[in-house]
Coordinates of C-alpha atoms (C1' of nucleotides) in Angstrom, one line a residue:
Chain A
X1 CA 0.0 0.0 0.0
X2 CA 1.3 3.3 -1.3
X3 CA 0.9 6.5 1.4
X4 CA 1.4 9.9 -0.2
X5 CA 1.3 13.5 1.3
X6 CA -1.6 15.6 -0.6
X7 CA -1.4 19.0 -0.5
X8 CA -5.3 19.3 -0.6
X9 CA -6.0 17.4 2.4
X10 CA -2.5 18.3 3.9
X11 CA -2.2 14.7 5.0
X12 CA -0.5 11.5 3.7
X13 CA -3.2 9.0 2.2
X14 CA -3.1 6.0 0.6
X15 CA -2.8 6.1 -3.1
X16 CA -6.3 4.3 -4.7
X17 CA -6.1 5.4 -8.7
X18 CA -9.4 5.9 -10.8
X19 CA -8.3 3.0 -13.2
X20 CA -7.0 -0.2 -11.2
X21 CA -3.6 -0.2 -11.9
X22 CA -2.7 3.2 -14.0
X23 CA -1.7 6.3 -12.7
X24 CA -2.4 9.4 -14.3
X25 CA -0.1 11.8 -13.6
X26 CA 0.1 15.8 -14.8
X27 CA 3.9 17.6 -14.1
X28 CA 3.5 21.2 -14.6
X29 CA 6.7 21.8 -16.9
X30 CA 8.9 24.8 -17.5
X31 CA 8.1 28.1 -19.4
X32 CA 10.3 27.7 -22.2
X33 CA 12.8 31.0 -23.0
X34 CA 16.2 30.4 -21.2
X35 CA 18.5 27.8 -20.1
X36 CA 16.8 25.6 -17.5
X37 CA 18.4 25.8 -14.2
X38 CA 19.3 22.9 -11.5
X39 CA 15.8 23.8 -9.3
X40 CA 13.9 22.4 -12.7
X41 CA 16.5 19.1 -12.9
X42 CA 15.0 19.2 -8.9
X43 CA 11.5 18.9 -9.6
X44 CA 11.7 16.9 -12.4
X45 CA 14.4 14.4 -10.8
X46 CA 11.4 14.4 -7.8
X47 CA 8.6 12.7 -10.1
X48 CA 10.9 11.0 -12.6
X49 CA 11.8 8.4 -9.1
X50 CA 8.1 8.6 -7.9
X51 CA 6.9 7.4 -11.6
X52 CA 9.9 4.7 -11.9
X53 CA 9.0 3.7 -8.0
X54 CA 5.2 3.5 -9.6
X55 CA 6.3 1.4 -12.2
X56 CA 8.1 -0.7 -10.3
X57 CA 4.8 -1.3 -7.9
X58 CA 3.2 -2.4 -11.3
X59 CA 1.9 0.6 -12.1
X60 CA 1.2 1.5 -15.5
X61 CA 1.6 5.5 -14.9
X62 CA 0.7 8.3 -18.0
X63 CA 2.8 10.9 -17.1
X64 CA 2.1 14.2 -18.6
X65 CA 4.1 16.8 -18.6
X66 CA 3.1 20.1 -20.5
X67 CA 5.9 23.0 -22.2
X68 CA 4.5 26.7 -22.0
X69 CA 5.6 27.9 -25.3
X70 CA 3.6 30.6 -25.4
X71 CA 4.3 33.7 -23.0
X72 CA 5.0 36.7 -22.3
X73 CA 8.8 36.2 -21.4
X74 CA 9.3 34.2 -24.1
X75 CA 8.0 37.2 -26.5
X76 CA 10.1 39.7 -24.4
X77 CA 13.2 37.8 -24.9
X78 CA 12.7 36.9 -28.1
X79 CA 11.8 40.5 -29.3
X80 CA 15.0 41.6 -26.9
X81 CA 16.9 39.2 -29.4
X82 CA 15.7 40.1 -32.5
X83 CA 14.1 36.8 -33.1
X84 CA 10.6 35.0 -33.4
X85 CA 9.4 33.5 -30.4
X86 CA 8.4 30.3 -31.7
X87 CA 11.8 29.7 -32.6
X88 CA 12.9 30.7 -29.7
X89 CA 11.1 28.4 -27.4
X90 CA 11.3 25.5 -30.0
X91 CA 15.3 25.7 -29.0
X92 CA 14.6 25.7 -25.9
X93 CA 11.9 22.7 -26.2
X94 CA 15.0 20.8 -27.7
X95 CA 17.4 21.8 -24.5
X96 CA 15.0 20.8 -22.4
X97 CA 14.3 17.6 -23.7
X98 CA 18.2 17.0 -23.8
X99 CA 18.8 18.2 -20.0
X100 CA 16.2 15.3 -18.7
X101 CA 17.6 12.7 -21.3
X102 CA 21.3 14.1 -19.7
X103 CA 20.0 13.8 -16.0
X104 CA 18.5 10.2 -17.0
X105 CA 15.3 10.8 -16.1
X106 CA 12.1 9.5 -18.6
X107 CA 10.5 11.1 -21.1
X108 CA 6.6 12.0 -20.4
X109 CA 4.5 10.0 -22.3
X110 CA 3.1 12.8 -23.6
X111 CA 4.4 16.5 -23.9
X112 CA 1.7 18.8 -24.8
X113 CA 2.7 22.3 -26.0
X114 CA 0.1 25.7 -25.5
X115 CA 0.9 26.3 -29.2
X116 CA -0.4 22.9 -30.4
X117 CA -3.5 23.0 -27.5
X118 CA -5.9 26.1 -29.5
X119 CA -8.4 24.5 -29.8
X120 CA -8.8 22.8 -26.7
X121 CA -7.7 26.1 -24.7
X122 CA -10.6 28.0 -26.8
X123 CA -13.9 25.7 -26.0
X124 CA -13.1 25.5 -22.4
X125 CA -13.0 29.4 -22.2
X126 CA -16.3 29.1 -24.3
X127 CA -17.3 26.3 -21.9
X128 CA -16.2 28.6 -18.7
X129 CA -17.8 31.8 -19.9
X130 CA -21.5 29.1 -20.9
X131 CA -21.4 28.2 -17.5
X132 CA -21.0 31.7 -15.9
X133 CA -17.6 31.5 -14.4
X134 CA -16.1 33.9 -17.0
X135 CA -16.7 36.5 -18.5
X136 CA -15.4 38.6 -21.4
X137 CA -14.5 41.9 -20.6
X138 CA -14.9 45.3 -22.8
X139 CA -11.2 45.0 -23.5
X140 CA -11.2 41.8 -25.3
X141 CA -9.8 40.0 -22.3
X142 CA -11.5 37.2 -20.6
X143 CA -11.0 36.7 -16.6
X144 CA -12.3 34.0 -14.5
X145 CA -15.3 35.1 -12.0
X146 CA -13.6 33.9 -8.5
X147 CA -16.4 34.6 -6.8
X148 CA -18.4 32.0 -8.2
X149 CA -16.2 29.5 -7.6
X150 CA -17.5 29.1 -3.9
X151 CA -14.3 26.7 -2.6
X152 CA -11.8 29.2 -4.6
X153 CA -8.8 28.9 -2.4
X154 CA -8.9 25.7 -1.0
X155 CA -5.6 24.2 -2.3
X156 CA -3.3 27.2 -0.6
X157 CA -5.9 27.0 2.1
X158 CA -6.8 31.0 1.8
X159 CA -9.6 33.1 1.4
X160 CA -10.3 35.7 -0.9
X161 CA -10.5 38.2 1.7
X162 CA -7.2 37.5 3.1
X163 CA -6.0 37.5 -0.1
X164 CA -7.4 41.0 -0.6
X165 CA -5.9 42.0 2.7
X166 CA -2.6 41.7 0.8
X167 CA -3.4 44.4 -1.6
X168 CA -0.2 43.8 -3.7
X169 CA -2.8 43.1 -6.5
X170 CA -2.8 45.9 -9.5
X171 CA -6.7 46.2 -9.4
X172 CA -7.3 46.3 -13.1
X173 CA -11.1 48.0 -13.5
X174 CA -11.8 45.3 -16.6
X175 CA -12.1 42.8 -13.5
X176 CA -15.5 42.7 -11.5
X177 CA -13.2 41.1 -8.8
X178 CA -9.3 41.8 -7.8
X179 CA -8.9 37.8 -7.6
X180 CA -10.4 37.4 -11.0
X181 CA -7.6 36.2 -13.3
X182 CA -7.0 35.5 -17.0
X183 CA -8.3 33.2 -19.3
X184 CA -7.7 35.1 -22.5
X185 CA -5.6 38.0 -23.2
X186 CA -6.4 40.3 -26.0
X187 CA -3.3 40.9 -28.3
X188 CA -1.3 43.5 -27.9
X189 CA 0.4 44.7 -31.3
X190 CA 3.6 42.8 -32.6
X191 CA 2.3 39.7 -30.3
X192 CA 1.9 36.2 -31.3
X193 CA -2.3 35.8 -31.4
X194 CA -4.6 33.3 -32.2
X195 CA -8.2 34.0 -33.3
X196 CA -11.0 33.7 -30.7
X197 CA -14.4 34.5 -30.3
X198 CA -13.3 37.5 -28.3
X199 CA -11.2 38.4 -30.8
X200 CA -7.3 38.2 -31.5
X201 CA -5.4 37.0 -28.3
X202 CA -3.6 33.8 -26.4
X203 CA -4.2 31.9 -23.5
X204 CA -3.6 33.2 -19.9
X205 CA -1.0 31.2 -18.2
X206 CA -3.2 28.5 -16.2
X207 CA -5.4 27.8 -18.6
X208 CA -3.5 25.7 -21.0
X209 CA -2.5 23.1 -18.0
X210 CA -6.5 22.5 -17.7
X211 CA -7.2 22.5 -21.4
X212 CA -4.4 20.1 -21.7
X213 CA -4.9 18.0 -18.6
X214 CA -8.5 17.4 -19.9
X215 CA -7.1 16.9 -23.6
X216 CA -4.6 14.4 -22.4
X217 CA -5.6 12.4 -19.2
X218 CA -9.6 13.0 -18.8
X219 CA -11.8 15.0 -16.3
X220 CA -10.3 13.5 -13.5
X221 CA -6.3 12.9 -12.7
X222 CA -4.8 10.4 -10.2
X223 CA -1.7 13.1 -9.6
X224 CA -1.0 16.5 -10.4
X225 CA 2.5 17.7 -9.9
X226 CA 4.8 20.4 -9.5
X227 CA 7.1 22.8 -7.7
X228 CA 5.7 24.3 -3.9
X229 CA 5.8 27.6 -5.7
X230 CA 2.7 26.7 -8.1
X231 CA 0.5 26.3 -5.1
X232 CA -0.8 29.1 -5.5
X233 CA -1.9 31.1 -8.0
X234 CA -1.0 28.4 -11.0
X235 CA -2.5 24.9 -9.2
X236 CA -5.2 26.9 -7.5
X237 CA -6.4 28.5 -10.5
X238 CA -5.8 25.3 -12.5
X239 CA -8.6 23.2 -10.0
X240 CA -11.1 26.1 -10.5
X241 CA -11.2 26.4 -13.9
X242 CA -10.9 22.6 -14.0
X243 CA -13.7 21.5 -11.3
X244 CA -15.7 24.4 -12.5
X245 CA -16.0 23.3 -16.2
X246 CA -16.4 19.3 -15.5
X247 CA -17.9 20.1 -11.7
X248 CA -16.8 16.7 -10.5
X249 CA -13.2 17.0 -8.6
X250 CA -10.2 17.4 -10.7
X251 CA -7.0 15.6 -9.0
X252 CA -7.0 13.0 -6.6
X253 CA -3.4 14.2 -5.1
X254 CA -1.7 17.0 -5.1
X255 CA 2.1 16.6 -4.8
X256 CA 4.8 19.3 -4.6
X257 CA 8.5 19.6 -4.6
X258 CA 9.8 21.6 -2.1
X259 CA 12.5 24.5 -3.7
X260 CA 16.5 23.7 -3.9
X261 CA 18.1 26.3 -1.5
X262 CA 21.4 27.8 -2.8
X263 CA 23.1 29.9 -0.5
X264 CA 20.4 29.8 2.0
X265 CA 17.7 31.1 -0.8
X266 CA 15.5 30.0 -3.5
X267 CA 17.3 29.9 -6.5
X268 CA 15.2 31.3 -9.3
X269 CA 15.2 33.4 -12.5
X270 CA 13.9 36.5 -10.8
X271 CA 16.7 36.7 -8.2
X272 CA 19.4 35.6 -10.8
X273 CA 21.4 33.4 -8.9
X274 CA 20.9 30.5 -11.2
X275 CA 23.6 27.4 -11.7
X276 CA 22.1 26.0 -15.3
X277 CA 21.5 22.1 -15.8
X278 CA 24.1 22.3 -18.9
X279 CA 26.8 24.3 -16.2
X280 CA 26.2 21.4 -13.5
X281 CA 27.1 18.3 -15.6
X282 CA 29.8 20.2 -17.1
X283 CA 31.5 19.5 -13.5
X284 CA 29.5 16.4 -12.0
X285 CA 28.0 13.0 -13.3
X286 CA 24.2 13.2 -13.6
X287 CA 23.9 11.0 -11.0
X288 CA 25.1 13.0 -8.2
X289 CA 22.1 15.2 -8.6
X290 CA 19.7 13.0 -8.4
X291 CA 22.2 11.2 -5.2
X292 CA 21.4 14.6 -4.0
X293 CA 17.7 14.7 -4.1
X294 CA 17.2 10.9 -3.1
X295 CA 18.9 11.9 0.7
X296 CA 16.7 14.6 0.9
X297 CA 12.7 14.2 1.5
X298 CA 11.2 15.6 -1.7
X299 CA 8.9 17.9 -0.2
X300 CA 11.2 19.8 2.3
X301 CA 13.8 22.3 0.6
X302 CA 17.1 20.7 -0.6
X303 CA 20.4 22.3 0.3
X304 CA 22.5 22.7 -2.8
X305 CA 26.0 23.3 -2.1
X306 CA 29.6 22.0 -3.0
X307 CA 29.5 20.6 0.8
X308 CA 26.2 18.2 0.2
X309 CA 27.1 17.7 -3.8
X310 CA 30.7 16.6 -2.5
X311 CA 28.8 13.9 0.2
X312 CA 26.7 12.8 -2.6
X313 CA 29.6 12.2 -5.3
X314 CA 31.0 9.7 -2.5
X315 CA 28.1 8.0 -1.3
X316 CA 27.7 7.1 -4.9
X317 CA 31.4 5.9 -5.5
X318 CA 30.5 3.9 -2.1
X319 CA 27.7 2.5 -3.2
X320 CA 29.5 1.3 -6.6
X321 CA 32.1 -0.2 -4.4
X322 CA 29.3 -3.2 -3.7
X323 CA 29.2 -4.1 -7.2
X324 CA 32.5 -4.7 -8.0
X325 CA 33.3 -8.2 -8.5
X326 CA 34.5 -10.8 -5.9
X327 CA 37.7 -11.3 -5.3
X328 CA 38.2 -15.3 -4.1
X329 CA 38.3 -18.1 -6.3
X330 CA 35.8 -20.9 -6.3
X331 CA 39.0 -22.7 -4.4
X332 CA 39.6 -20.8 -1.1
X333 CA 35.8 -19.4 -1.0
X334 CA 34.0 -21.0 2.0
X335 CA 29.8 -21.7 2.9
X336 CA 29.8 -19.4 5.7
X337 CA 31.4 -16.4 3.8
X338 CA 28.2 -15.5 1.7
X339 CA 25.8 -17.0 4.6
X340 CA 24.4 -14.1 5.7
X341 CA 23.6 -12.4 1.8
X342 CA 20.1 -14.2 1.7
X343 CA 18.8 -13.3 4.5
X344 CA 20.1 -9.9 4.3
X345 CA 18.4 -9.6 0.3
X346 CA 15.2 -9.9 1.7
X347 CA 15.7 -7.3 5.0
X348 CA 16.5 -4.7 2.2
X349 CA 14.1 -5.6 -0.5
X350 CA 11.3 -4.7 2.5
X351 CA 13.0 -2.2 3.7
X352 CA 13.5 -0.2 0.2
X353 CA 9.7 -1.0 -0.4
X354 CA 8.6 0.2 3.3
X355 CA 10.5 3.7 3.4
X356 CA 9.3 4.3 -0.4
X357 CA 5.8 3.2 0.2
X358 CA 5.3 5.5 2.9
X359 CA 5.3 9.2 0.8
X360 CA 8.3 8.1 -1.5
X361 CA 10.8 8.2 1.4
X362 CA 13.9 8.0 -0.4
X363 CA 16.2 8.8 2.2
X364 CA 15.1 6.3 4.8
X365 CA 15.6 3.6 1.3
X366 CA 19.0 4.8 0.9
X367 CA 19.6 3.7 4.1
X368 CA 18.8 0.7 3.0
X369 CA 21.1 0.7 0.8
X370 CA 23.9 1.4 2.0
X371 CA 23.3 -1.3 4.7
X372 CA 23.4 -3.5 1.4
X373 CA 26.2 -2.2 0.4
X374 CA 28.3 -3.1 3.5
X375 CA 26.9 -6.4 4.1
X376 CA 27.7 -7.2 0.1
X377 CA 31.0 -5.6 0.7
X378 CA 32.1 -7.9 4.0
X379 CA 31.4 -10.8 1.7
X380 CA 33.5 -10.3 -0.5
X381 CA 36.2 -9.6 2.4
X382 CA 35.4 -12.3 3.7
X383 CA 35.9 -14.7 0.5
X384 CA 32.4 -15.2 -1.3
X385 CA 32.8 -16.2 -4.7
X386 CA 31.4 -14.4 -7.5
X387 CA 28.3 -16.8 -7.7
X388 CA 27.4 -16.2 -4.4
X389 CA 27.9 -12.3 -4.6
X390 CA 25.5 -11.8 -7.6
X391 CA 22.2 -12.3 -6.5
X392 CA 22.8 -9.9 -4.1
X393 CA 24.3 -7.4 -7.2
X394 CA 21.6 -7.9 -9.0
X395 CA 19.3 -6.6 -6.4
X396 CA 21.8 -3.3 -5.5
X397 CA 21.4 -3.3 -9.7
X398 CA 17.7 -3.2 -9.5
X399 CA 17.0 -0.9 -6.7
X400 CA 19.2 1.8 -7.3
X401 CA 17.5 1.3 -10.8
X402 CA 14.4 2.2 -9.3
X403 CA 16.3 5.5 -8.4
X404 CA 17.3 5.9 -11.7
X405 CA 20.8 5.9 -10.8
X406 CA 23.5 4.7 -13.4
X407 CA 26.3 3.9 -11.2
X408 CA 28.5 3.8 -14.5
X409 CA 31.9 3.2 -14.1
X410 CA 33.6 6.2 -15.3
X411 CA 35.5 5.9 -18.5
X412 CA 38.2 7.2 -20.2
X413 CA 38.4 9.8 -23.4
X414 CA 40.4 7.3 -26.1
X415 CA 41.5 4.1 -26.0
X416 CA 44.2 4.6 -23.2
X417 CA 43.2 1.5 -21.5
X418 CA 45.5 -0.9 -23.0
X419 CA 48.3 1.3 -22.5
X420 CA 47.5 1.7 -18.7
X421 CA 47.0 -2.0 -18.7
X422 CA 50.6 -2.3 -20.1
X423 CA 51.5 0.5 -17.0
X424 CA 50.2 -1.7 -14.9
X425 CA 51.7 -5.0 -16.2
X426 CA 55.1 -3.4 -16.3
X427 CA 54.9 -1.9 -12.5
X428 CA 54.1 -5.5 -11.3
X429 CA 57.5 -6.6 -12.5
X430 CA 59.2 -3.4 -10.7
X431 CA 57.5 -4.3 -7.9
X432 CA 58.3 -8.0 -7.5
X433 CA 61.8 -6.5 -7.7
X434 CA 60.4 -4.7 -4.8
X435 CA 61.4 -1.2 -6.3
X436 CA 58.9 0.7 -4.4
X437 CA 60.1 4.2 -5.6
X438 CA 59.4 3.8 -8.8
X439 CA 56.5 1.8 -8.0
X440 CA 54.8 4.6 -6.2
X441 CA 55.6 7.1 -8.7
X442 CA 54.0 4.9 -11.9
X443 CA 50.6 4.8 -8.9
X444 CA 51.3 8.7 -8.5
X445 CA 51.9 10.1 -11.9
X446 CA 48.0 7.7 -12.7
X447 CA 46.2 9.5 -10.6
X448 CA 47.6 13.1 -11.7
X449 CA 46.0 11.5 -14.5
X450 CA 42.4 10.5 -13.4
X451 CA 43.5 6.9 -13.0
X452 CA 43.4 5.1 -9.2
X453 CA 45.6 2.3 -8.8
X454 CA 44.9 -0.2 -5.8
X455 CA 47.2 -3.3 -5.1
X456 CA 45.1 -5.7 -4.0
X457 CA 46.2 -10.0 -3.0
X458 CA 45.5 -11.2 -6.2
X459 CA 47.5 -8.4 -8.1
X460 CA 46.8 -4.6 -9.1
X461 CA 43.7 -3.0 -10.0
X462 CA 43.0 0.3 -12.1
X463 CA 39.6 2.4 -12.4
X464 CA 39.1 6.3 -13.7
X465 CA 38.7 8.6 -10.9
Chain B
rG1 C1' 0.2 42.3 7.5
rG2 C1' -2.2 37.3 5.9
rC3 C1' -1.3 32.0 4.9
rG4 C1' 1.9 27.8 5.1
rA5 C1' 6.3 24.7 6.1
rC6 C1' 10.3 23.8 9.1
rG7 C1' 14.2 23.8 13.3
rU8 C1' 17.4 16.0 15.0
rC9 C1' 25.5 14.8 15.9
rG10 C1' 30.6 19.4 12.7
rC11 C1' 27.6 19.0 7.6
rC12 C1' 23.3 16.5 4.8
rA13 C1' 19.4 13.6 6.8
rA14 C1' 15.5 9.3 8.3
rG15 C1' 12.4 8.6 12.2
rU16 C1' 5.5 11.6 13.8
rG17 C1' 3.6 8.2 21.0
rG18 C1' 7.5 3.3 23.2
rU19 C1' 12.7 4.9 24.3
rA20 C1' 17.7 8.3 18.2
rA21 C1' 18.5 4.8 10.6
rG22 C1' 21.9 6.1 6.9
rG23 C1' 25.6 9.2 4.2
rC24 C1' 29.8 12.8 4.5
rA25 C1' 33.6 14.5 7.8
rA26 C1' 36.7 13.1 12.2
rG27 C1' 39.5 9.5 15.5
rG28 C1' 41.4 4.3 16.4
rG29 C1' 42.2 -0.6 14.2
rU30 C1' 42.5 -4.8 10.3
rC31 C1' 44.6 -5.4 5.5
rU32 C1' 49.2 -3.3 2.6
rG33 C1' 56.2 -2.7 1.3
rC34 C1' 53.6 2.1 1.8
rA35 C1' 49.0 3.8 0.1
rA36 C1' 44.1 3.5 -1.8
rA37 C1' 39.6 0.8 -1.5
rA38 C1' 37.0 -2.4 1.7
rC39 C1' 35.9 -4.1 6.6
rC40 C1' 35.7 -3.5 12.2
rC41 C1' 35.3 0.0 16.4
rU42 C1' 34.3 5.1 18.4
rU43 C1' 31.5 9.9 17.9
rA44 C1' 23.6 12.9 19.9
rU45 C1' 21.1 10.0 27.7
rU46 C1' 19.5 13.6 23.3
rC47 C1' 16.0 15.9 19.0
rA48 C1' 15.6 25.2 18.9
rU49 C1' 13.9 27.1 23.9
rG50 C1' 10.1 27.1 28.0
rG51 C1' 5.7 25.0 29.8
rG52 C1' 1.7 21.2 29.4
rU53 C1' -0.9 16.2 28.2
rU54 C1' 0.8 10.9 29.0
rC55 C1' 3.0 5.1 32.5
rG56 C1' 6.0 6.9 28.5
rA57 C1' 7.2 12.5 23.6
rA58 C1' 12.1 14.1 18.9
rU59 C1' 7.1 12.6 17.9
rC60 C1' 0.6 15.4 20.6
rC61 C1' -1.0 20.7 22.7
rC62 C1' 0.4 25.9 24.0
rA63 C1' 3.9 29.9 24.1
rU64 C1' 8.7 32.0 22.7
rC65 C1' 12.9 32.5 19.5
rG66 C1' 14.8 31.4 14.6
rU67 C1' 14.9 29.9 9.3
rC68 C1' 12.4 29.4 4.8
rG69 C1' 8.3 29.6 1.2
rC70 C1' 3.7 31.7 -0.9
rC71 C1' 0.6 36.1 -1.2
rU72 C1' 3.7 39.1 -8.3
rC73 C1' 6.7 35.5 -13.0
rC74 C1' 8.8 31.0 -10.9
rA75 C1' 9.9 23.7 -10.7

RNA sequence: GGCGACGUCGCCAAGUGGUAAGGCAAGGGUCUGCAAAACCCUUAUUCAUGGGUUCGAAUCCCAUCGUCGCCUCCA
């Protein structure tokens, strides 16, 4: 039974999907005009291991997740560079796409864009406006009528009036109410439009994730997903437009990612202190980022620092340490050596499956984990043979699977391998001579070059740093 | 000002009523020609502070202090 935190009910409950066995699952995904940062690999790193731990469970899951090509940043920037918008987000459509594939994390089954959704984005304004919860105003605009919506508010548990106690609203006098927000806006001149019945204009921003949600998963969601920072207005907006139109409830849970601290603040565009996905793996494997967000509980903000990146690089190199291969020969390898390994298979197995059944608690399965990794590891010390080590691999292989980790051995640029081989072959000679200078300094002058050598019973060993 | 989340070892962090997982760092040891890696041992009588409820609280309640987020574009 799978326990998850909803942000609706502000409680964990257990996960019971429309469809017995699927899980429909909307992401909110980036606006598409710059470089995205490490906060998005965050978020999207969050639901990539809830759908693989899904999957895993059996799940079949549809997992949605939507690009907003059509903006008002992107036209700013792309007028700011001289250049049309659509090509401008289709670029950055294409990054995109590459960072996740980069950061190993799986493709949405589908990946709606606002620019492809017209249609769909038009009738449910028609349908919003038929029903009297919007209304067109003189302007050509269309808002949403919050005050018709009678449980407007109840995702970011606020009401309107508090909300108007906040008066940092621009009371615009096309609105009836200062909440009312934007389905349609009229086009401005030199925007992108589209035609409408209220004449030339685009989507407001929350629109297109109900138009598209309803296009692509139904009336009714298992999971709708994002950062904490859509709470409110996006998500909130997004169930009243949505419940409002179809007037049956819109998503069963309501998950979000808590926001990746760097330097003891939110990192985000506005404040522009912004470390890009492409910048990060220019300096660390993939997997350290996601290392990163599996310690961390995936609502709660994650620290992002060289300190915690640093502690995650070597957990990782740790946890590949287990799945190198034994070390004894069938001949000296004894019964009791590898005794232990069943027993210990299934102690993890339910423990991985406990901690991430209860809210995707990641960090309590890494601990798991690295239990595994030491009992695997004093097996081998203590002589199991490679047939009795593997079952136990293949596990560590399949759970940290489930993370979406690679553990790839690192490799090198050409084909120096042979020639470090040779190194290697030639230093055991200068070493049976018991010529330790030069010994040291052929180990030395490798790892200057990215190359660890360790000396083990059965001879030397070599792996890229 | 309103709403919400959170404060557990030097750092990251799990644990939400039954007596403190795990990782990193640090110290000692085994192994080694020396290292490295691995393994073993050690490191929080204590969970921001002060009250309260309870046989029993890091876990529930109240207050205080502090941090962060949302209320405007944001994953």
């Amino acid at each position: 039974m799978i326990r998850l935190y909803n942000t609706l009910t502000r409680k964990k409950e257990e996960l019971q999907t429309i469809d017995p066995g699927v899980v429909k699952m909307y992401v909110c995904g980036p606006t598409v005009y710059n470089d995205a940062h490490v906060g998005h690999a965050m978020s999207s790193l969050v639901f990539d291991i809830i759908r693989r731990y899904l999957q895993y469970r059996g799940y079949d899951v549809q997992h949605v997740m939507n690009y907003t090509d059509v903006d008002d940043k992107i036209i700013r920037r792309a007028n700011e560079m001289g250049i049309d918008p659509f090509a401008l987000s289709r670029k950055y459509i294409q990054d995109f796409d590459q960072n996740l594939d980069d950061l190993n994390i799986l493709p949405a089954t589908a990946k709606p864009q606002v620019s492809k959704t017209m249609p769909q984005i038009i009738s449910f304004v028609e349908g919003l406006i038929q029903r009297g919860y919007a209304y067109p105003a003189p302007n050509g605009d269309v808002y949403f009528r919050v005050t018709k919506d009678e449980d407007y508010g109840k995702l970011s548990a606020r009401k309107l009036d508090d909300m108007q106690a906040g008066a940092r609203i621009e009371v615009e006098e096309q609105k009836e109410h200062p909440m009312d927000f934007a389905l349609w806006k009229a086009a401005k001149p030199g925007e992108p439009f589209w035609d409408s019945p209220w004449g030339q204009g685009r989507p407001g921003w929350h629109i297109e994730c109900s138009a598209m949600n309803l296009h692509e998963l139904g009336e009714q969601i298992d999971i709708h997903g994002g950062g904490n920072d859509l709470i409110f207005p996006h998500h909130e907006n997004e169930i009243a437009q949505t419940e409002s139109y179809t007037g049956k409830p819109f998503a069963r849970y309501w998950m979000h990612n808590g926001m990746l601290q760097l330097g003891g603040e939110k990192m985000s565009k506005s404040l522009g202190n912004i470390v890009s996905i492409k910048e990060f793996l220019e300096k660390r494997d993939s997997d350290v980022m996601r290392m990163l967000v599996l310690n961390g509980s995936y609502r709660a903000p994650l620290i992002f620092n060289e300190e915690t990146l640093d502690a995650a690089e070597k957990g990782l190199e740790r946890i590949k340490s287990a799945l190198r291969p034994a070390t004894a020969t069938g001949a000296d390898s004894t019964a009791e050596a590898a005794a232990s390994l069943p027993a210990t298979i299934q102690t993890v197995q339910t423990a991985f499956t406990e901690a991430m059944d209860d809210d995707f608690n990641s960090a309590g399965a890494l601990g798991a984990i690295f239990d595994f990794v030491r009992a695997i590891n004093s097996a081998r010390d203590a002589g199991a043979t490679q047939a009795q080590m593997q079952p136990a691999q293949d596990l560590l292989r399949t759970l940290t699977g489930v993370f979406g980790l690679r553990l790839a051995a690192k490799s090198g640029t050409g084909d120096a391998d042979k020639f470090i081989d040779l190194l290697l072959e030639v230093r055991a000679e200068v070493r049976k001579q018991k010529l330790w200078a030069l010994s040291d300094l052929i180990r030395d002058r490798l790892k200057e070059n990215g190359v660890s050598v360790e000396d083990g019973k059965q001879g030397s060993a070599w792996r890229y740093l």
